[in-house]
Each structure stands twice: as C-alpha cells, then as structure tokens.
Tab-separated table of C-alpha atoms and ligand atoms in Angstrom:
chain	number	residue	atom	x	y	z
Z	1	MET	CA	-10.085	-18.246	-20.756
Z	2	ASP	CA	-11.641	-21.425	-20.514
Z	3	GLN	CA	-15.371	-20.862	-19.589
Z	4	GLU	CA	-15.373	-24.020	-17.469
Z	5	LEU	CA	-12.506	-22.831	-15.491
Z	6	ILE	CA	-14.470	-19.535	-14.949
Z	7	LYS	CA	-17.398	-21.155	-13.855
Z	8	LYS	CA	-15.417	-23.410	-11.410
Z	9	ILE	CA	-13.753	-20.162	-9.856
Z	10	ASN	CA	-16.972	-18.538	-9.506
Z	11	LEU	CA	-18.624	-21.557	-7.903
Z	12	LEU	CA	-15.425	-22.140	-5.546
Z	13	ALA	CA	-15.354	-18.841	-4.340
Z	14	ASP	CA	-19.070	-18.541	-3.782
Z	15	ASN	CA	-19.032	-21.591	-1.659
Z	16	LEU	CA	-15.983	-20.724	0.360
Z	17	SER	CA	-17.779	-17.044	1.026
Z	18	ASP	CA	-19.209	-17.827	4.224
Z	19	GLU	CA	-15.835	-19.602	5.630
Z	20	ILE	CA	-13.674	-16.600	4.527
Z	21	ILE	CA	-16.072	-13.948	5.769
Z	22	GLU	CA	-15.844	-15.788	9.293
Z	23	LEU	CA	-12.014	-15.956	8.944
Z	24	ARG	CA	-11.926	-12.283	8.391
Z	25	ARG	CA	-13.859	-11.837	11.380
Z	26	GLU	CA	-11.668	-13.747	13.511
Z	27	PHE	CA	-8.593	-11.385	12.189
Z	28	HIS	CA	-10.800	-8.332	12.872
Z	29	MET	CA	-11.568	-9.382	16.549
Z	30	HIS	CA	-7.580	-10.211	17.132
Z	31	PRO	CA	-6.057	-7.236	15.395
Z	32	GLU	CA	-2.036	-7.390	15.857
Z	33	LEU	CA	0.459	-4.449	15.364
Z	34	GLY	CA	3.170	-4.504	12.574
Z	35	PHE	CA	5.801	-7.151	13.113
Z	36	SER	CA	3.963	-8.663	15.967
Z	37	GLU	CA	1.315	-10.378	13.898
Z	38	GLU	CA	2.142	-13.723	15.481
Z	39	LYS	CA	-1.193	-15.122	16.097
Z	40	THR	CA	-2.449	-13.873	12.598
Z	41	ALA	CA	0.697	-15.530	10.934
Z	42	ALA	CA	0.155	-18.891	12.747
Z	43	ARG	CA	-3.414	-19.049	11.689
Z	44	ILE	CA	-2.271	-18.548	8.017
Z	45	VAL	CA	0.126	-21.241	8.478
Z	46	GLU	CA	-2.429	-23.484	9.777
Z	47	GLU	CA	-4.536	-22.943	6.747
Z	48	MET	CA	-1.776	-22.972	4.340
Z	49	LYS	CA	-0.568	-26.315	5.509
Z	50	LYS	CA	-4.081	-27.720	5.486
Z	51	LEU	CA	-3.799	-27.043	1.783
Z	52	GLY	CA	-0.771	-29.174	1.475
Z	53	LEU	CA	1.245	-26.011	0.376
Z	54	GLU	CA	5.043	-25.556	1.063
Z	55	VAL	CA	5.060	-22.925	3.829
Z	56	LYS	CA	7.828	-20.602	5.237
Z	57	SER	CA	7.121	-18.590	8.122
Z	58	GLY	CA	9.203	-16.100	10.173
Z	59	ILE	CA	10.140	-14.078	7.514
Z	60	ALA	CA	11.078	-10.674	8.232
Z	61	LYS	CA	9.710	-11.659	11.841
Z	62	THR	CA	6.296	-12.614	11.060
Z	63	GLY	CA	5.902	-12.779	7.151
Z	64	VAL	CA	4.683	-16.145	5.702
Z	65	VAL	CA	5.060	-17.557	2.362
Z	66	ALA	CA	3.234	-20.599	0.934
Z	67	LEU	CA	3.908	-21.824	-2.608
Z	68	LEU	CA	1.608	-23.521	-4.852
Z	69	LYS	CA	3.154	-25.632	-7.496
Z	70	GLY	CA	0.949	-25.952	-10.586
Z	71	GLN	CA	0.648	-29.280	-12.510
Z	72	GLU	CA	2.991	-28.094	-15.170
Z	73	GLU	CA	5.889	-25.868	-15.152
Z	74	GLY	CA	5.768	-22.336	-15.953
Z	75	PRO	CA	6.121	-18.801	-14.472
Z	76	THR	CA	5.547	-17.860	-10.956
Z	77	ILE	CA	2.961	-14.922	-9.770
Z	78	LEU	CA	3.196	-13.633	-6.221
Z	79	LEU	CA	-0.131	-12.449	-4.657
Z	80	ARG	CA	0.242	-10.211	-1.830
Z	81	ALA	CA	-1.692	-9.354	1.305
Z	82	ASP	CA	-0.712	-7.261	4.496
Z	83	MET	CA	-1.546	-8.411	7.920
Z	84	ASP	CA	-1.026	-5.616	10.339
Z	85	ALA	CA	-3.595	-3.486	12.194
Z	86	LEU	CA	-3.347	0.279	13.449
Z	87	PRO	CA	-3.420	1.738	17.139
Z	88	ILE	CA	-6.774	2.972	16.805
Z	89	GLN	CA	-9.698	2.085	19.141
Z	90	ASP	CA	-12.606	0.105	17.574
Z	91	LYS	CA	-15.784	1.943	18.412
Z	92	LYS	CA	-17.945	-0.189	16.069
Z	93	ASP	CA	-20.898	-1.844	17.590
Z	94	VAL	CA	-20.755	-5.219	15.906
Z	95	PRO	CA	-20.161	-8.651	17.035
Z	96	TYR	CA	-16.725	-8.797	15.524
Z	97	ALA	CA	-15.484	-5.826	16.743
Z	98	SER	CA	-11.724	-5.667	17.959
Z	99	LYS	CA	-11.328	-7.457	21.353
Z	100	ILE	CA	-7.853	-5.642	21.708
Z	101	GLU	CA	-7.928	-2.553	23.539
Z	102	GLY	CA	-6.341	0.359	21.283
Z	103	VAL	CA	-5.813	-1.894	18.358
Z	104	MET	CA	-8.019	-2.002	15.388
Z	105	HIS	CA	-8.001	-3.139	11.675
Z	106	ALA	CA	-8.963	0.016	10.322
Z	107	CYS	CA	-7.264	-0.291	7.298
Z	108	GLY	CA	-9.010	-3.568	5.971
Z	109	HIS	CA	-5.874	-5.807	6.093
Z	110	ASP	CA	-7.857	-8.348	7.944
Z	111	ALA	CA	-9.976	-8.631	4.729
Z	112	HIS	CA	-6.716	-8.673	2.494
Z	113	THR	CA	-5.297	-11.448	4.450
Z	114	ALA	CA	-8.611	-13.456	4.373
Z	115	ILE	CA	-9.129	-12.985	0.692
Z	116	LEU	CA	-5.867	-14.311	0.002
Z	117	VAL	CA	-6.076	-17.451	2.114
Z	118	GLY	CA	-9.733	-17.737	0.123
Z	119	ALA	CA	-7.760	-17.336	-3.031
Z	120	ALA	CA	-5.197	-20.079	-2.111
Z	121	LYS	CA	-8.010	-22.526	-1.446
Z	122	VAL	CA	-9.701	-21.803	-4.762
Z	123	LEU	CA	-6.245	-22.147	-6.556
Z	124	THR	CA	-5.361	-25.263	-4.882
Z	125	GLU	CA	-8.664	-26.944	-5.833
Z	126	ILE	CA	-7.978	-26.285	-9.387
Z	127	LYS	CA	-4.363	-26.859	-9.335
Z	128	PRO	CA	-4.500	-29.559	-12.312
Z	129	TRP	CA	-4.969	-26.500	-14.633
Z	130	LEU	CA	-2.035	-24.475	-13.407
Z	131	LYS	CA	0.616	-23.945	-15.494
Z	132	GLY	CA	2.942	-22.468	-13.178
Z	133	ASN	CA	3.295	-21.212	-9.344
Z	134	VAL	CA	1.611	-19.094	-7.278
Z	135	LYS	CA	3.505	-17.588	-3.947
Z	136	PHE	CA	1.247	-16.292	-1.473
Z	137	LEU	CA	2.917	-13.695	0.473
Z	138	PHE	CA	1.357	-12.276	4.021
Z	139	GLN	CA	3.739	-9.496	5.033
Z	140	PRO	CA	4.035	-7.674	8.151
Z	141	ALA	CA	3.931	-3.840	9.074
Z	142	GLU	CA	2.566	-2.159	5.846
Z	143	GLU	CA	1.494	0.778	8.219
Z	144	GLY	CA	5.223	1.144	9.013
Z	145	PRO	CA	7.887	0.734	9.142
Z	146	GLY	CA	7.206	-1.826	6.176
Z	147	GLY	CA	7.483	-5.458	5.852
Z	148	ALA	CA	7.928	-5.771	2.142
Z	149	GLU	CA	11.445	-4.370	1.815
Z	150	PRO	CA	12.722	-6.913	4.595
Z	151	MET	CA	10.842	-9.823	3.056
Z	152	ILE	CA	12.316	-9.146	-0.178
Z	153	ALA	CA	15.804	-8.981	1.590
Z	154	GLU	CA	15.253	-12.385	2.927
Z	155	GLY	CA	14.824	-13.834	-0.702
Z	156	VAL	CA	11.053	-13.996	-1.255
Z	157	MET	CA	11.565	-13.185	-4.747
Z	158	GLU	CA	13.598	-16.440	-5.409
Z	159	ASN	CA	13.129	-19.995	-5.421
Z	160	PRO	CA	11.161	-20.072	-7.686
Z	161	GLU	CA	11.939	-16.714	-9.180
Z	162	VAL	CA	8.954	-14.348	-9.215
Z	163	ASN	CA	7.826	-12.938	-12.573
Z	164	ALA	CA	5.025	-10.781	-11.648
Z	165	ALA	CA	3.004	-9.644	-8.543
Z	166	MET	CA	-0.527	-8.488	-7.642
Z	167	ALA	CA	-2.393	-7.035	-4.504
Z	168	LEU	CA	-5.556	-5.322	-3.738
Z	169	HIS	CA	-6.765	-2.660	-1.269
Z	170	VAL	CA	-10.238	-2.263	0.055
Z	171	ASP	CA	-11.663	1.071	-0.398
Z	172	PRO	CA	-14.943	2.445	0.817
Z	173	TYR	CA	-15.119	4.838	-2.122
Z	174	TYR	CA	-16.419	2.180	-4.559
Z	175	ALA	CA	-19.198	-0.141	-4.215
Z	176	PRO	CA	-18.775	-4.133	-3.747
Z	177	GLY	CA	-18.402	-5.406	-7.160
Z	178	GLU	CA	-16.583	-2.332	-8.379
Z	179	ILE	CA	-12.681	-2.226	-8.655
Z	180	ALA	CA	-10.552	0.549	-9.897
Z	181	PHE	CA	-6.875	1.121	-10.769
Z	182	GLY	CA	-4.303	3.373	-12.646
Z	183	ILE	CA	-1.374	2.698	-14.643
Z	184	GLY	CA	2.045	3.943	-13.802
Z	185	PRO	CA	2.761	5.554	-10.447
Z	186	ILE	CA	-0.742	5.339	-8.832
Z	187	ASN	CA	0.838	6.714	-5.394
Z	188	ALA	CA	3.708	8.782	-4.180
Z	189	ASN	CA	7.332	8.464	-3.180
Z	190	SER	CA	7.282	9.166	0.295
Z	191	ASP	CA	10.346	10.561	1.981
Z	192	GLU	CA	10.847	11.903	5.554
Z	193	ILE	CA	12.606	15.089	6.229
Z	194	ASN	CA	14.267	16.006	9.526
Z	195	LEU	CA	15.328	19.698	9.508
Z	196	THR	CA	16.809	21.740	12.317
Z	197	ILE	CA	17.186	25.502	12.127
Z	198	PHE	CA	19.917	27.174	14.512
Z	199	GLY	CA	19.959	30.739	15.504
Z	200	LYS	CA	21.394	32.203	18.683
Z	201	GLY	CA	19.710	32.811	22.070
Z	202	ALA	CA	18.996	36.167	23.284
Z	203	HIS	CA	16.744	38.318	25.915
Z	204	GLY	CA	13.299	38.479	24.077
Z	205	ALA	CA	13.371	42.361	24.397
Z	206	ARG	CA	16.725	42.427	22.588
Z	207	PRO	CA	16.216	40.422	19.426
Z	208	GLN	CA	18.961	42.273	17.594
Z	209	THR	CA	21.558	40.547	20.094
Z	210	GLY	CA	20.598	37.155	18.868
Z	211	VAL	CA	19.131	35.130	15.800
Z	212	ASP	CA	15.658	34.307	16.156
Z	213	ALA	CA	15.228	30.439	14.935
Z	214	LEU	CA	11.635	30.638	15.519
Z	215	ALA	CA	11.207	33.611	13.135
Z	216	VAL	CA	13.543	32.152	10.626
Z	217	SER	CA	11.491	28.771	10.970
Z	218	GLY	CA	8.418	30.652	10.037
Z	219	GLN	CA	10.270	32.212	6.817
Z	220	VAL	CA	11.617	28.687	5.836
Z	221	ILE	CA	8.079	27.101	5.816
Z	222	VAL	CA	6.739	29.708	3.637
Z	223	SER	CA	9.568	29.808	1.232
Z	224	LEU	CA	9.924	26.141	0.712
Z	225	GLN	CA	6.298	25.975	-0.602
Z	226	GLN	CA	7.727	28.073	-3.260
Z	227	ILE	CA	9.730	25.331	-4.617
Z	228	ILE	CA	6.412	23.617	-5.565
Z	229	SER	CA	4.646	26.617	-6.933
Z	230	ARG	CA	7.650	28.542	-8.584
Z	231	MET	CA	10.365	26.239	-9.248
Z	232	ILE	CA	8.835	22.764	-10.151
Z	233	ASP	CA	6.523	22.027	-13.348
Z	234	THR	CA	3.090	22.869	-12.169
Z	235	ARG	CA	1.699	19.730	-13.578
Z	236	GLU	CA	3.858	17.643	-11.310
Z	237	ASP	CA	2.325	16.235	-8.259
Z	238	VAL	CA	4.584	17.402	-5.152
Z	239	VAL	CA	3.399	17.564	-1.380
Z	240	LEU	CA	5.739	19.050	1.119
Z	241	THR	CA	4.395	18.926	4.695
Z	242	PHE	CA	5.695	19.787	7.850
Z	243	GLY	CA	3.785	18.111	10.497
Z	244	LYS	CA	5.642	18.854	13.557
Z	245	ILE	CA	7.656	21.965	14.924
Z	246	GLU	CA	9.549	22.359	18.203
Z	247	GLY	CA	11.425	24.986	19.547
Z	248	GLY	CA	11.737	27.773	22.141
Z	249	TYR	CA	11.775	28.035	25.912
Z	250	ARG	CA	9.528	30.827	27.000
Z	251	ARG	CA	7.912	33.935	26.077
Z	252	ASN	CA	10.659	36.437	26.535
Z	253	VAL	CA	13.525	34.196	25.170
Z	254	ILE	CA	14.915	34.229	21.756
Z	255	ALA	CA	14.657	30.533	20.633
Z	256	ASP	CA	18.412	29.363	19.540
Z	257	LYS	CA	17.115	26.080	17.952
Z	258	VAL	CA	13.660	24.688	16.230
Z	259	THR	CA	13.420	21.173	14.896
Z	260	MET	CA	10.772	20.270	12.333
Z	261	GLU	CA	9.504	17.195	10.890
Z	262	GLY	CA	8.014	16.648	7.734
Z	263	THR	CA	7.080	14.330	4.726
Z	264	LEU	CA	7.889	15.009	1.089
Z	265	ARG	CA	5.537	13.515	-1.414
Z	266	THR	CA	6.232	13.190	-5.244
Z	267	ARG	CA	4.811	11.344	-7.891
Z	268	SER	CA	8.053	11.124	-10.340
Z	269	ASP	CA	11.399	9.700	-9.388
Z	270	GLU	CA	13.042	12.558	-11.421
Z	271	ILE	CA	11.530	15.322	-9.026
Z	272	ARG	CA	12.225	12.737	-6.084
Z	273	GLU	CA	15.763	13.194	-6.921
Z	274	GLU	CA	15.786	16.678	-7.654
Z	275	MET	CA	13.837	17.974	-4.456
Z	276	PRO	CA	16.635	17.478	-2.217
Z	277	ARG	CA	18.974	20.135	-4.125
Z	278	LEU	CA	16.198	22.686	-4.147
Z	279	ILE	CA	15.224	22.464	-0.448
Z	280	GLU	CA	18.826	22.956	0.436
Z	281	GLN	CA	19.315	25.747	-2.037
Z	282	VAL	CA	16.376	27.648	-0.452
Z	283	LEU	CA	17.237	26.695	2.942
Z	284	GLN	CA	20.766	27.997	2.252
Z	285	GLY	CA	19.561	31.242	0.965
Z	286	VAL	CA	16.613	31.867	3.726
Z	287	THR	CA	18.846	30.906	6.574
Z	288	SER	CA	21.941	32.586	5.546
Z	289	SER	CA	20.143	36.064	5.063
Z	290	PHE	CA	19.009	36.105	8.873
Z	291	GLY	CA	22.360	34.701	10.080
Z	292	ALA	CA	21.057	31.089	11.160
Z	293	THR	CA	22.482	27.932	10.032
Z	294	PHE	CA	20.626	24.571	9.487
Z	295	SER	CA	20.978	20.777	9.263
Z	296	LEU	CA	18.825	18.880	6.889
Z	297	GLU	CA	18.341	14.874	6.697
Z	298	ILE	CA	15.995	13.553	4.110
Z	299	GLU	CA	15.448	9.768	4.600
Z	300	PRO	CA	13.670	7.936	1.815
Z	301	SER	CA	10.606	5.915	2.611
Z	302	TYR	CA	8.192	3.646	0.493
Z	303	PRO	CA	8.808	4.550	-3.301
Z	304	ALA	CA	5.695	5.208	-5.522
Z	305	LEU	CA	3.759	1.993	-6.409
Z	306	ILE	CA	4.073	1.544	-10.367
Z	307	ASN	CA	1.227	-0.350	-11.938
Z	308	ASP	CA	2.408	-2.308	-15.113
Z	309	ALA	CA	0.355	-1.197	-18.094
Z	310	VAL	CA	-0.016	-4.942	-19.592
Z	311	MET	CA	-0.830	-6.314	-16.158
Z	312	ALA	CA	-3.308	-3.706	-15.465
Z	313	LYS	CA	-5.167	-4.162	-19.091
Z	314	ASN	CA	-5.450	-7.951	-18.451
Z	315	LEU	CA	-6.620	-7.437	-14.962
Z	316	GLU	CA	-9.585	-5.505	-16.672
Z	317	LYS	CA	-10.070	-8.208	-18.914
Z	318	THR	CA	-10.195	-10.715	-16.304
Z	319	VAL	CA	-12.745	-8.852	-14.274
Z	320	LEU	CA	-15.072	-8.528	-17.230
Z	321	GLU	CA	-14.577	-12.386	-18.258
Z	322	LEU	CA	-15.659	-13.449	-14.947
Z	323	LYS	CA	-19.271	-12.406	-16.078
Z	324	GLN	CA	-20.330	-11.725	-12.460
Z	325	GLY	CA	-21.355	-8.084	-13.251
Z	326	PHE	CA	-18.344	-6.573	-11.646
Z	327	ASN	CA	-16.899	-3.346	-13.242
Z	328	VAL	CA	-13.798	-1.289	-13.511
Z	329	ASN	CA	-14.574	2.180	-12.362
Z	330	LYS	CA	-12.665	4.590	-14.650
Z	331	ASN	CA	-12.761	7.438	-12.152
Z	332	PHE	CA	-9.621	6.058	-10.199
Z	333	SER	CA	-7.832	8.951	-9.026
Z	334	PRO	CA	-4.270	8.169	-7.593
Z	335	SER	CA	-3.395	9.346	-4.127
Z	336	MET	CA	-0.295	10.965	-2.584
Z	337	GLY	CA	-0.183	8.263	-0.171
Z	338	GLY	CA	2.325	5.549	0.427
Z	339	GLU	CA	2.038	1.708	0.191
Z	340	ASP	CA	4.956	-0.753	0.277
Z	341	PHE	CA	3.644	-3.155	-2.146
Z	342	SER	CA	5.637	-0.549	-4.332
Z	343	TYR	CA	8.655	-2.372	-3.454
Z	344	PHE	CA	7.647	-5.475	-5.332
Z	345	SER	CA	6.386	-3.272	-7.980
Z	346	ARG	CA	9.962	-1.848	-8.619
Z	347	LEU	CA	11.233	-5.573	-9.016
Z	348	VAL	CA	8.591	-7.002	-11.450
Z	349	PRO	CA	5.673	-6.193	-13.454
Z	350	SER	CA	3.041	-5.592	-10.885
Z	351	VAL	CA	-0.689	-4.237	-10.372
Z	352	MET	CA	-2.456	-3.495	-7.426
Z	353	PHE	CA	-6.328	-2.578	-7.556
Z	354	ARG	CA	-8.847	-1.097	-5.171
Z	355	LEU	CA	-11.596	-3.384	-4.130
Z	356	GLY	CA	-14.807	-1.624	-3.694
Z	357	THR	CA	-15.998	-2.159	-0.106
Z	358	GLY	CA	-18.532	0.580	0.607
Z	359	SER	CA	-22.243	0.424	0.220
Z	360	ASP	CA	-23.821	2.147	3.146
Z	361	ASP	CA	-23.096	4.867	5.788
Z	362	LYS	CA	-21.379	2.453	7.996
Z	363	THR	CA	-19.152	0.940	5.024
Z	364	LYS	CA	-18.248	4.104	3.290
Z	365	CYS	CA	-16.334	5.384	6.591
Z	366	SER	CA	-12.982	6.103	5.700
Z	367	ALA	CA	-9.829	3.999	6.478
Z	368	HIS	CA	-7.900	4.626	9.740
Z	369	ASN	CA	-11.123	5.630	11.441
Z	370	SER	CA	-12.422	4.078	14.714
Z	371	PHE	CA	-15.774	3.244	12.754
Z	372	PHE	CA	-14.263	1.685	9.735
Z	373	ASP	CA	-15.738	-1.469	8.408
Z	374	ILE	CA	-16.398	-3.128	5.078
Z	375	ASP	CA	-19.420	-4.479	2.952
Z	376	GLU	CA	-18.276	-8.485	3.186
Z	377	LYS	CA	-19.913	-8.910	-0.117
Z	378	ALA	CA	-16.672	-7.730	-1.472
Z	379	ILE	CA	-14.636	-10.767	-0.151
Z	380	PRO	CA	-15.696	-13.320	-2.814
Z	381	VAL	CA	-15.326	-10.723	-5.240
Z	382	GLY	CA	-11.693	-10.340	-4.277
Z	383	MET	CA	-11.120	-14.318	-4.326
Z	384	LYS	CA	-12.468	-14.426	-7.755
Z	385	ILE	CA	-10.485	-11.704	-9.475
Z	386	PHE	CA	-7.102	-13.082	-7.683
Z	387	SER	CA	-7.967	-16.525	-8.842
Z	388	ALA	CA	-8.823	-15.744	-12.260
Z	389	ALA	CA	-5.915	-13.296	-12.860
Z	390	VAL	CA	-3.471	-15.830	-11.967
Z	391	PHE	CA	-4.606	-17.916	-14.585
Z	392	ARG	CA	-4.634	-15.304	-17.237
Z	393	PHE	CA	-1.011	-14.587	-16.208
Z	394	LEU	CA	0.139	-18.333	-16.302
Z	395	GLU	CA	-1.778	-19.081	-19.645
Z	396	GLY	CA	0.825	-16.435	-21.003
Z	397	GLU	CA	-2.195	-14.049	-21.986
Z	398	LEU	CA	-0.502	-11.671	-19.270
Z	399	ASP	CA	2.985	-11.861	-20.506
Z	400	GLY	CA	4.274	-9.412	-17.745
Z	401	LYS	CA	6.719	-7.840	-20.281
Z	402	SER	CA	5.323	-4.672	-20.583
Z	403	SER	CA	7.648	-2.173	-22.287
Z	404	ASP	CA	6.798	0.721	-20.555
Z	405	ASN	CA	5.546	0.529	-17.130
Z	406	GLY	CA	5.402	3.903	-16.420
Z	407	LYS	CA	8.511	4.512	-14.643
Z	408	LYS	CA	9.546	7.513	-16.734
Z	409	SER	CA	6.275	8.804	-18.311
Z	410	ARG	CA	3.722	10.585	-16.754
Z	411	THR	CA	0.984	8.758	-15.262
Z	412	ASN	CA	-1.899	7.492	-17.485
Z	413	PHE	CA	-4.985	6.870	-15.503
Z	414	SER	CA	-7.107	5.224	-17.851
Z	415	PRO	CA	-6.731	1.528	-17.769
Z	416	GLY	CA	-8.902	1.139	-20.753
Z	417	GLU	CA	-6.141	2.656	-23.133
L	1	ZN	ZN1	-3.764	2.022	6.109
L	2	ZN	ZN1	-3.856	-0.160	4.173
C-alpha cells in the first residue's frame, strides 16, 4: 500500500478519535434492544448523510446501509457493525453509564457502531484514492433473533453486488492495539433443541403402573452426552447443553410429560448435519426401553462464522503495514459461541477479527456483564484497520478469491500460515 495513504489514514483516524469516542459514549448512554434501535439508526443516518453517502434505512426494521462510491469503478466491500444492546442493568460508575433502566451495551456494539461511523468518515476523506465501493452496514439484533439474515433477504448484498465482507468485535481478553482472529470456522453452528418426553401418569407410590417421564429424562440427558464422547470423532468440537427442563406436578405423582430446551453447538457442517440422526437414534433407544415416547424439534440458528484464509492473511499484513505498533495475537482461540455476521461469511469471502479492548480490571471484565466497559484507545485502532483493509481489498491485493475458505477442512487457527 501507498505510504502516503497509510499516513493519511493514521492521521485522519487520530484526528477523529475524540469525536468518535464521544459518539460511542452517546450510544452507550442510550442503548436500545434488538429491532428497536430507532434512535441509534437515526443518529447513524444523520452522520452518513453529512458525509454525502447514499443511505438506505429501515432495512429489516432498523438496519441502515450507506454506500460510498469510489472515484474509480471496482469491487465492493461491506463493513458491518451491530447496533443492539442487552437487557442488563448497567452498574458502572462512569459519566457515560446507561440512562436506560435495565438496558445496557454490555457487548460493545456501541463501539462497533461508532468505529464504523469513524471508518466511514476516514474513507470519505480519501475517496479520490478509492478504486471501488464501500458499503457500511449497521444491523439490528445480533444478540438474537438476528438482523443479518433479514437484511440479506432484503437485498443488501446487491446493488452494487458485495464481493467481500469484514467486521470486528471488541474483546477484553486482548490489549488495545492487539487484534486476533482465526481461519476457517472461528465459532460454532448454533441450533436450538426442543424435546418432550411422554410417559404415563400414576400414583407416586405405584410407579410400576405408569411410565415416569422424569426418570426417563434423566437417562436421556446422560445418554445424549455419550454421542459426543463415544459416537463422534473426539477431535471434533461439539457441545450439547440442556439449559431448561420442566415437568412434574407434586412429590407423589409420577410425571407424564417433561419438556427440555437445549442448544447444540458444532464446528463442522458435516457434524451439524449428522447430529439430529444420532440424537434421534439415542432417544428412540432410551425412551422405548422404558415404554416412553418423545417428540424432537431441532431448529437451525446462526451458522458458524467462516474466516476466509486470503482475507485473514491480508488483514494481518494490513495491521503490520499501518506501522502503529499494533500486533496480531497468535493465541486466538475459537469459541463455541454464535455470531450472525456468519450469514455474510457464507455468501462472500469474509473476515471478522477481535479488537483488543482490555487494559485494566475495569476493561478486562467479560462481555454480557453489568460492569462491562472498553478501553477507548481501541476505537481509533479499529478505524485504522478497517480503513486500511478496505484499500488493500480494493487495490486487488486482497483478491477475495480464496480457494479453500475452510468450510470443509478442520480449522487452521494460525493466521500466519
Ligand atoms: Zn453479545
Ligand atoms: Zn457482541
């Protein structure tokens, strides 16, 4: 990349830093839950219009897309931020704490949104050098039920057609100036399980006259874990959790029905496809051996996020090229969590990276906690990396045509390779 351009990006982001930190605090004070991000979206629209960008709002209720057309024709890269907050009470003692009772930006989506506005400002300033387009996408409801999928359904990947996508997530486990990412599936396919065990009611003193749905459920929970330890390749990552179980009437009544709610997390798409059959097979065996029956529903939720190998390698080069002392932490560890940026990653070569925001006790607090906060020094870091990576992509250095984006192969977690 052109050295002059790199200097320009760094300077512009540094100059905008205070303004964007202020914006982040404004979002932090006025958090909104998924699909009701109206004020946040209106503020974004205002900023995007000031920049003279083509803006579309009201996509999937509250989503916003702003298009920056470069001076020359070329490919289009999409940068994505999520806008939603969580139903958590903010307990921090800071002037910018949430003013909304019981709602809080406890996952850093306020920072994601502010950083993306900042990147739009930087990139608009250097528009004469842009050989292609940038779509700035602000989506609702990442925390669930998901805003990415409905925005895609409403056509955000078209006009102009998107060729690649990028996103970031703040991360208290890394320091400001540090980023981390993996290649291939960096989190999990997440599916929802609804299971009901049917038995036969009876007097608690005469269990032999009924079928105890509670006792069968106990066997079911234990047996289903055997799928993971005995029926799946031990090198595969699979989690099966039942977080809710309900059944029974009183101490001396044999329960005729138990409902269970669970979540199934898988790294590979093949195992994701195989699991329902195995679950069904174990359920058949266990329930029939005790005379019970069952009904099973597995609802697919967010797919695993796939980081494209070429995009990831070029992201690393971009970080080093900025010459700001930023570094890529190689100890990235993938999670079994969900993230709906994954829907974009299933359509075009994509990369999502963790942006380090933890520097002391306060900012090392984990996300989804009442005391969550970030070290705001990370805000210009995110703006610089986004802006420089866009250039790399549009200059064709990042061709986005990775042959193996890791969908089939096992994860390679070393971005340096
Ligand atoms: Zn979250
Ligand atoms: Zn989040």
